[in-house]
Amino acid sequence: MPVTDTDGGILDWLIPAAVVFGSAALLVLVAVWAVKRARRSPRARAAAEQVRARAGVQLVRLDDAVDELDLEVALSGALYGGTAPASLRRARMTAQHVRDESFDEFRGLSRPGLHPAELRRGAVRIERRTDEALGRIAAAREEHAAWVAANISAVDQVAAARGHLERLRAEMGDPAALIADLSARFDEAEWADAARAARGARDAAASAEDILSQAAAHAGDPTRSVLTELAEAERALRRAEADARILEETHRLVTQAAQALPGEFDAARSALRHAQTVRSHLPPAAAERLGGELRALSADLDGLEPRAARRPTKTIDEIARVRDRLDMALGDAHTAQQRLRGARTALPGTLAAARAAVAQAEGAIAHSGGGADARARLLSAQRELAAARQAQDPVDALDAARRAMREAEDAKALADYSRLAR
């Protein structure tokens, strides 16, 4: 069919238009691709990580502020009999909720493969929430300080704080006696943290006494407020209480571990014998693999025994790891009933190891400060430990206790790294 002049005119118009629009579409596609690539580039990732780090700093500030608020609420209740404004308690509850939610979200921002834009949005959201919570805390503290200045005698405040110090010293008793008991029976690694805590408790109590003496000297001056000195003394008392708890908890954990050792060894060996029974019902190749792992686990268990009496918490921790490896080696060969029976026998030792790991992480963060990542993992470890204690199913409890151990170990490692870096 011949091409008419009209058809030729249409083609003359259509072809250049198609080229123009096609080129424009191609340019748009290239631009979109370039933008997406830029948003996923190492530079975009680094920039988003900086925003996350800034949010982490704010989150640590909020966590510290919540601790300070706990201190002031306790001080208010002890000194003023609950008659102070309720704004402090309300601000504390709100700030605790924001802190816990933000730590959960902050932990999620570290998952692999997260898009930099999503990382940035999450970090900005955390930073905004923490800033708002810090603002509410500051306003509540100002209101509380004004109320105290108008309603409470400085002399009465100092006297009440001295009563707190005396009660603390009575509760602490003689830390040196606990350290002497531990050092006579166990390796230094078992009680080194307790010894540091004992020194910290004594030093903090002495510091609180010095601060209260200064406050007493100023209490008679109606133009001066002793609230700053009282708050500083309360911080020192809190440090002393925290260190005293570390000391008592360490002493309890070590002595309980020493008492539990024979039963933990017996339970682990019983589990190995049961595993040999399971092995006898497996196909030859699977039985051979399991047999090799059982021999290695038995050798590891035997190697723990010579020094177990001097290193009870470390040994309990290692036995818990042996039981974990045994469960992995058995895998699907375990029936549901066998898995339940194994979990029941492994749970006490694993819970003890998890408690010790969480206590060590708490001590490390208390003394080094630790960043947001360390604190987020500690919070996760504490939740997993609580879940393990409350779980009705032994298998679920054992899984939660093992997760608590891993999270606590990560938290302590991060806190130790932060301390060394400083």
Coordinates of C-alpha atoms in Angstrom, one line a residue:
M1 CA 0.0 0.0 0.0
P2 CA 1.6 3.3 -1.0
V3 CA 2.5 5.8 1.7
T4 CA 0.5 9.1 1.3
D5 CA 1.8 12.5 2.0
T6 CA -0.4 12.5 5.1
D7 CA 1.1 9.3 6.4
G8 CA 4.6 10.6 5.8
G9 CA 3.8 13.8 7.8
I10 CA 2.6 11.7 10.7
L11 CA 5.8 9.6 10.6
D12 CA 7.9 12.7 10.4
W13 CA 6.3 13.9 13.6
L14 CA 6.0 10.6 15.4
I15 CA 9.6 9.4 15.1
P16 CA 11.3 12.4 16.6
A17 CA 8.7 12.6 19.3
A18 CA 9.3 8.9 20.2
V19 CA 13.0 9.5 20.3
V20 CA 12.5 12.5 22.6
F21 CA 10.1 10.8 24.9
G22 CA 12.1 7.6 24.9
S23 CA 15.3 9.5 25.8
A24 CA 13.5 11.3 28.6
A25 CA 12.1 8.1 30.0
L26 CA 15.5 6.6 29.9
L27 CA 17.0 9.6 31.7
V28 CA 14.3 9.3 34.3
L29 CA 15.0 5.6 34.8
V30 CA 18.8 6.4 35.1
A31 CA 18.1 9.2 37.6
V32 CA 15.9 6.9 39.7
W33 CA 18.5 4.2 39.6
A34 CA 21.2 6.7 40.6
V35 CA 19.2 8.1 43.5
K36 CA 18.4 4.6 44.8
R37 CA 22.1 3.6 44.5
A38 CA 23.2 6.8 46.3
R39 CA 20.8 6.1 49.1
R40 CA 22.3 2.6 49.6
S41 CA 25.9 3.8 49.1
P42 CA 28.6 3.5 51.8
R43 CA 28.5 7.2 52.2
A44 CA 24.7 7.1 52.9
R45 CA 25.2 4.2 55.3
A46 CA 28.0 6.1 57.1
A47 CA 25.8 9.2 57.4
A48 CA 22.9 7.2 58.8
E49 CA 25.2 5.5 61.2
Q50 CA 26.3 8.9 62.5
V51 CA 22.7 9.8 63.1
R52 CA 22.2 6.4 65.0
A53 CA 25.3 7.1 67.1
R54 CA 23.9 10.5 68.0
A55 CA 20.6 9.0 69.0
G56 CA 22.6 6.4 71.1
V57 CA 24.3 9.3 73.0
Q58 CA 20.9 10.9 73.7
L59 CA 19.5 7.5 74.8
V60 CA 22.4 7.0 77.2
R61 CA 21.6 10.5 78.6
L62 CA 18.0 9.5 79.1
D63 CA 19.0 6.3 80.8
D64 CA 21.3 8.2 83.2
A65 CA 18.6 10.8 83.7
V66 CA 16.1 8.0 84.7
D67 CA 18.6 6.7 87.2
E68 CA 19.0 10.2 88.6
L69 CA 15.2 10.5 88.7
D70 CA 15.0 7.2 90.6
L71 CA 17.4 8.8 93.1
E72 CA 15.4 11.9 93.5
V73 CA 12.1 10.0 93.9
A74 CA 13.6 7.8 96.5
L75 CA 15.1 10.8 98.3
S76 CA 11.8 12.6 98.2
G77 CA 10.0 9.7 99.6
A78 CA 12.6 9.1 102.4
L79 CA 12.9 12.8 103.4
Y80 CA 9.5 14.2 102.8
G81 CA 7.2 11.3 103.5
G82 CA 5.5 11.4 100.1
T83 CA 4.2 14.9 100.5
A84 CA 6.3 16.4 97.6
P85 CA 4.6 17.0 94.2
A86 CA 3.9 13.9 92.2
S87 CA 5.5 15.4 89.1
L88 CA 8.7 13.5 89.7
R89 CA 7.0 10.1 89.8
R90 CA 5.0 10.9 86.7
A91 CA 8.0 12.0 84.8
R92 CA 9.9 8.9 85.9
M93 CA 7.2 6.5 84.7
T94 CA 6.9 8.3 81.3
A95 CA 10.7 8.4 80.9
Q96 CA 11.1 4.7 81.8
H97 CA 8.5 3.8 79.2
V98 CA 10.2 6.0 76.5
R99 CA 13.6 4.6 77.4
D100 CA 12.6 0.9 77.2
E101 CA 10.8 1.4 73.9
S102 CA 13.7 3.4 72.5
F103 CA 16.2 0.8 73.5
D104 CA 14.2 -1.9 71.7
E105 CA 14.0 0.2 68.6
F106 CA 17.7 1.2 68.8
R107 CA 18.6 -2.5 69.0
G108 CA 16.6 -3.2 65.9
L109 CA 18.5 -0.5 64.0
S110 CA 21.6 -2.7 64.0
R111 CA 20.1 -5.6 62.1
P112 CA 21.9 -6.4 58.8
G113 CA 20.5 -5.2 55.5
L114 CA 18.6 -2.3 57.0
H115 CA 18.2 0.5 54.4
P116 CA 20.1 3.6 55.3
A117 CA 16.9 5.8 55.0
E118 CA 15.1 3.5 57.4
L119 CA 18.0 3.6 59.7
R120 CA 18.1 7.4 59.7
R121 CA 14.3 7.7 60.2
G122 CA 14.4 5.3 63.2
A123 CA 17.4 7.2 64.7
V124 CA 15.7 10.6 64.3
R125 CA 12.5 9.2 65.9
I126 CA 14.5 7.9 68.9
E127 CA 16.4 11.2 69.3
R128 CA 13.1 13.2 69.2
R129 CA 11.4 11.0 71.8
T130 CA 14.4 11.1 74.1
D131 CA 14.7 14.9 73.8
E132 CA 11.1 15.3 74.8
A133 CA 11.5 12.9 77.8
L134 CA 14.6 14.8 78.9
G135 CA 12.6 18.0 78.7
R136 CA 9.8 16.6 80.9
I137 CA 12.4 15.4 83.4
A138 CA 14.1 18.8 83.6
A139 CA 10.7 20.5 84.2
A140 CA 9.7 18.1 86.9
R141 CA 13.0 18.5 88.7
E142 CA 12.7 22.3 88.7
E143 CA 9.2 22.0 90.1
H144 CA 10.4 19.6 92.8
A145 CA 13.4 21.8 93.7
A146 CA 11.1 24.9 94.1
W147 CA 8.8 22.9 96.4
V148 CA 11.6 21.7 98.6
A149 CA 13.0 25.2 98.9
A150 CA 9.6 26.5 100.0
N151 CA 8.6 23.7 102.4
I152 CA 11.5 21.7 103.9
S153 CA 14.1 22.8 106.5
A154 CA 17.7 22.2 105.4
V155 CA 18.6 20.9 108.9
D156 CA 15.8 18.3 108.6
Q157 CA 17.0 17.3 105.1
V158 CA 20.6 16.7 106.3
A159 CA 19.4 14.7 109.4
A160 CA 17.3 12.5 107.2
A161 CA 20.2 11.9 104.8
R162 CA 22.5 11.0 107.7
G163 CA 19.9 8.4 108.8
H164 CA 20.0 6.9 105.3
L165 CA 23.8 6.7 105.6
E166 CA 23.7 4.9 109.0
R167 CA 21.1 2.4 107.8
L168 CA 23.3 1.6 104.7
R169 CA 26.4 1.0 106.9
A170 CA 24.4 -1.2 109.2
E171 CA 23.1 -3.2 106.2
M172 CA 26.6 -3.4 104.6
G173 CA 28.2 -4.8 107.7
D174 CA 31.9 -5.7 107.1
P175 CA 32.6 -6.2 103.4
A176 CA 36.2 -7.3 104.3
A177 CA 34.8 -10.4 106.0
L178 CA 33.0 -11.5 102.8
I179 CA 36.1 -11.0 100.7
A180 CA 38.2 -12.9 103.2
D181 CA 35.8 -15.8 103.0
L182 CA 35.9 -15.8 99.2
S183 CA 39.6 -15.4 98.9
A184 CA 40.3 -18.3 101.3
R185 CA 38.2 -20.7 99.3
F186 CA 38.3 -19.7 95.6
D187 CA 40.5 -18.3 92.8
E188 CA 40.9 -14.6 92.5
A189 CA 38.9 -14.5 89.3
E190 CA 35.9 -15.6 91.3
W191 CA 36.0 -12.7 93.7
A192 CA 37.9 -9.9 92.0
D193 CA 34.7 -8.1 91.1
A194 CA 33.5 -8.5 94.7
A195 CA 36.7 -7.0 96.0
R196 CA 36.4 -4.0 93.7
A197 CA 32.8 -3.6 94.8
A198 CA 33.8 -3.7 98.5
R199 CA 36.3 -1.0 97.9
G200 CA 33.8 1.0 96.0
A201 CA 31.1 0.7 98.7
R202 CA 33.5 1.9 101.4
D203 CA 34.8 4.8 99.3
A204 CA 31.3 5.9 98.3
A205 CA 30.0 5.8 101.9
A206 CA 33.0 7.8 103.1
S207 CA 32.3 10.3 100.3
A208 CA 28.7 10.6 101.3
E209 CA 29.7 11.3 104.9
D210 CA 32.1 14.1 103.8
I211 CA 29.4 15.7 101.6
L212 CA 26.8 15.6 104.4
S213 CA 29.3 17.2 106.7
Q214 CA 29.6 20.1 104.3
A215 CA 25.9 20.3 103.9
A216 CA 25.5 20.4 107.7
A217 CA 27.8 23.3 107.9
H218 CA 25.6 25.2 105.4
A219 CA 22.3 24.1 106.8
G220 CA 22.0 27.0 109.2
D221 CA 22.4 29.6 106.5
P222 CA 18.8 30.5 105.3
T223 CA 20.2 32.1 102.1
R224 CA 21.7 28.8 100.9
S225 CA 20.1 25.6 99.6
V226 CA 21.6 22.2 100.5
L227 CA 19.7 20.4 97.9
T228 CA 22.7 20.1 95.6
E229 CA 24.8 18.6 98.4
L230 CA 22.0 16.3 99.3
A231 CA 21.6 15.1 95.8
E232 CA 25.4 14.5 95.5
A233 CA 25.4 12.6 98.8
E234 CA 22.4 10.5 97.6
R235 CA 24.4 9.7 94.5
A236 CA 27.3 8.5 96.6
L237 CA 24.9 6.4 98.7
R238 CA 23.4 4.9 95.6
R239 CA 26.9 3.9 94.4
A240 CA 27.6 2.4 97.8
E241 CA 24.3 0.5 97.7
A242 CA 25.0 -0.8 94.2
D243 CA 28.5 -1.9 95.1
A244 CA 27.2 -3.6 98.3
R245 CA 24.6 -5.5 96.1
I246 CA 27.4 -6.6 93.7
L247 CA 29.4 -7.8 96.7
E248 CA 26.5 -9.7 98.3
E249 CA 25.3 -11.1 94.9
T250 CA 28.8 -12.3 94.0
H251 CA 29.3 -14.0 97.4
R252 CA 25.9 -15.7 97.1
L253 CA 26.5 -16.8 93.5
V254 CA 29.9 -18.2 94.2
T255 CA 28.9 -20.1 97.3
Q256 CA 25.8 -21.4 95.7
A257 CA 27.7 -22.5 92.6
A258 CA 30.2 -24.4 94.9
Q259 CA 27.3 -26.2 96.6
A260 CA 25.7 -27.0 93.2
L261 CA 28.8 -28.4 91.5
P262 CA 28.4 -32.1 92.4
G263 CA 24.8 -32.2 91.2
E264 CA 25.7 -30.4 88.0
F265 CA 28.5 -32.8 87.1
D266 CA 26.2 -35.7 87.9
A267 CA 23.4 -34.3 85.8
A268 CA 25.7 -33.6 82.8
R269 CA 27.2 -37.2 83.0
S270 CA 23.7 -38.6 83.2
A271 CA 22.7 -36.7 80.1
L272 CA 25.8 -38.0 78.3
R273 CA 24.9 -41.6 79.2
H274 CA 21.4 -41.0 78.0
A275 CA 22.8 -39.6 74.7
Q276 CA 24.7 -42.9 74.3
T277 CA 21.4 -44.7 74.5
V278 CA 19.9 -42.5 71.8
R279 CA 23.0 -43.1 69.7
S280 CA 22.5 -46.8 69.7
H281 CA 19.2 -46.3 67.8
L282 CA 20.7 -44.1 65.0
P283 CA 21.9 -45.1 61.6
P284 CA 25.6 -46.0 61.5
A285 CA 26.8 -42.7 59.9
A286 CA 24.8 -40.6 62.3
A287 CA 25.8 -42.8 65.2
E288 CA 29.5 -42.3 64.4
R289 CA 29.2 -38.5 64.2
L290 CA 27.3 -38.4 67.5
G291 CA 29.8 -40.7 69.1
G292 CA 32.7 -38.5 68.2
E293 CA 31.0 -35.4 69.7
L294 CA 30.0 -37.3 72.9
R295 CA 33.6 -38.4 73.4
A296 CA 34.8 -34.8 73.0
L297 CA 32.1 -33.5 75.4
S298 CA 33.0 -36.2 78.0
A299 CA 36.7 -35.2 77.8
D300 CA 35.8 -31.5 78.2
L301 CA 33.7 -32.4 81.3
D302 CA 36.5 -34.4 82.8
G303 CA 38.9 -31.6 82.2
L304 CA 36.7 -29.2 84.2
E305 CA 36.7 -31.3 87.4
P306 CA 40.3 -30.8 88.8
R307 CA 39.9 -27.0 89.2
A308 CA 36.1 -26.9 89.7
A309 CA 36.2 -26.4 93.5
R310 CA 38.4 -23.3 93.1
R311 CA 36.4 -21.9 90.1
P312 CA 32.7 -22.8 90.8
T313 CA 30.9 -20.1 88.8
K314 CA 33.2 -20.6 85.8
T315 CA 32.7 -24.3 86.0
I316 CA 29.0 -24.0 86.2
D317 CA 29.1 -21.8 83.1
E318 CA 31.2 -24.3 81.2
I319 CA 28.9 -27.2 82.2
A320 CA 26.0 -25.2 80.8
R321 CA 27.9 -24.8 77.5
V322 CA 28.6 -28.5 77.4
R323 CA 24.8 -29.1 77.8
D324 CA 24.1 -26.6 75.1
R325 CA 26.5 -28.4 72.7
L326 CA 25.0 -31.8 73.7
D327 CA 21.5 -30.6 72.7
M328 CA 22.9 -29.3 69.4
A329 CA 24.6 -32.7 68.8
L330 CA 21.5 -34.7 69.5
G331 CA 19.3 -32.4 67.3
D332 CA 16.3 -34.1 65.9
A333 CA 17.3 -37.5 67.4
H334 CA 15.7 -36.3 70.7
T335 CA 12.0 -37.1 71.1
A336 CA 9.8 -34.4 72.7
Q337 CA 9.9 -36.3 76.0
Q338 CA 13.6 -36.7 76.0
R339 CA 14.0 -33.0 75.2
L340 CA 11.8 -32.1 78.1
R341 CA 13.7 -34.3 80.5
G342 CA 17.0 -32.9 79.3
A343 CA 15.8 -29.3 79.7
R344 CA 14.7 -30.0 83.3
T345 CA 18.1 -31.2 84.3
A346 CA 20.0 -28.5 82.4
L347 CA 17.9 -25.6 83.5
P348 CA 19.2 -25.0 87.1
G349 CA 22.8 -24.7 86.0
T350 CA 22.0 -22.6 83.0
L351 CA 19.9 -20.3 85.1
A352 CA 22.8 -19.9 87.5
A353 CA 25.2 -19.2 84.7
A354 CA 22.8 -16.6 83.2
R355 CA 22.3 -14.9 86.6
A356 CA 26.1 -14.7 86.9
A357 CA 26.5 -13.3 83.4
V358 CA 23.8 -10.6 83.9
A359 CA 25.4 -9.6 87.3
Q360 CA 28.8 -9.2 85.6
A361 CA 27.3 -7.2 82.8
E362 CA 25.5 -4.9 85.3
G363 CA 28.7 -4.4 87.2
A364 CA 30.6 -3.6 84.1
I365 CA 28.1 -1.1 82.9
A366 CA 27.7 0.5 86.3
H367 CA 31.5 1.1 86.5
S368 CA 32.2 2.0 82.9
G369 CA 29.0 3.7 81.9
G370 CA 28.8 1.8 78.6
G371 CA 27.2 3.0 75.4
A372 CA 23.6 2.5 74.1
D373 CA 24.4 -0.8 72.5
A374 CA 25.8 -2.3 75.7
R375 CA 22.8 -1.0 77.7
A376 CA 20.3 -2.3 75.1
R377 CA 21.8 -5.8 75.3
L378 CA 21.8 -5.7 79.1
L379 CA 18.1 -4.8 79.1
S380 CA 17.4 -7.6 76.7
A381 CA 19.4 -10.0 78.9
Q382 CA 17.4 -9.0 82.0
R383 CA 14.2 -9.5 80.1
E384 CA 15.3 -13.0 78.9
L385 CA 16.3 -13.9 82.4
A386 CA 13.0 -12.9 83.8
A387 CA 11.2 -14.8 81.1
A388 CA 13.3 -17.9 81.9
R389 CA 12.3 -17.7 85.6
Q390 CA 8.7 -17.3 84.8
A391 CA 8.3 -19.8 82.0
Q392 CA 6.3 -22.9 82.8
D393 CA 7.8 -25.1 80.0
P394 CA 11.4 -26.1 80.9
V395 CA 12.4 -26.1 77.2
D396 CA 11.2 -22.5 76.8
A397 CA 12.9 -21.5 80.1
L398 CA 16.2 -23.1 79.0
D399 CA 16.1 -21.3 75.6
A400 CA 15.4 -18.0 77.4
A401 CA 18.3 -18.6 79.9
R402 CA 20.7 -19.3 77.1
R403 CA 19.6 -16.2 75.2
A404 CA 20.1 -14.2 78.5
M405 CA 23.7 -15.6 78.8
R406 CA 24.5 -14.5 75.2
E407 CA 23.0 -11.0 75.5
A408 CA 24.7 -10.5 78.9
E409 CA 28.1 -11.6 77.6
D410 CA 27.7 -9.2 74.6
A411 CA 26.7 -6.4 77.0
K412 CA 29.8 -6.9 79.2
A413 CA 32.1 -7.1 76.2
L414 CA 30.8 -3.8 74.8
A415 CA 31.1 -2.1 78.2
D416 CA 34.6 -3.4 78.7
Y417 CA 35.5 -2.2 75.2
S418 CA 34.0 1.2 76.0
R419 CA 36.1 1.4 79.2
L420 CA 39.3 0.5 77.5
A421 CA 38.6 2.9 74.6
R422 CA 38.3 5.8 77.1

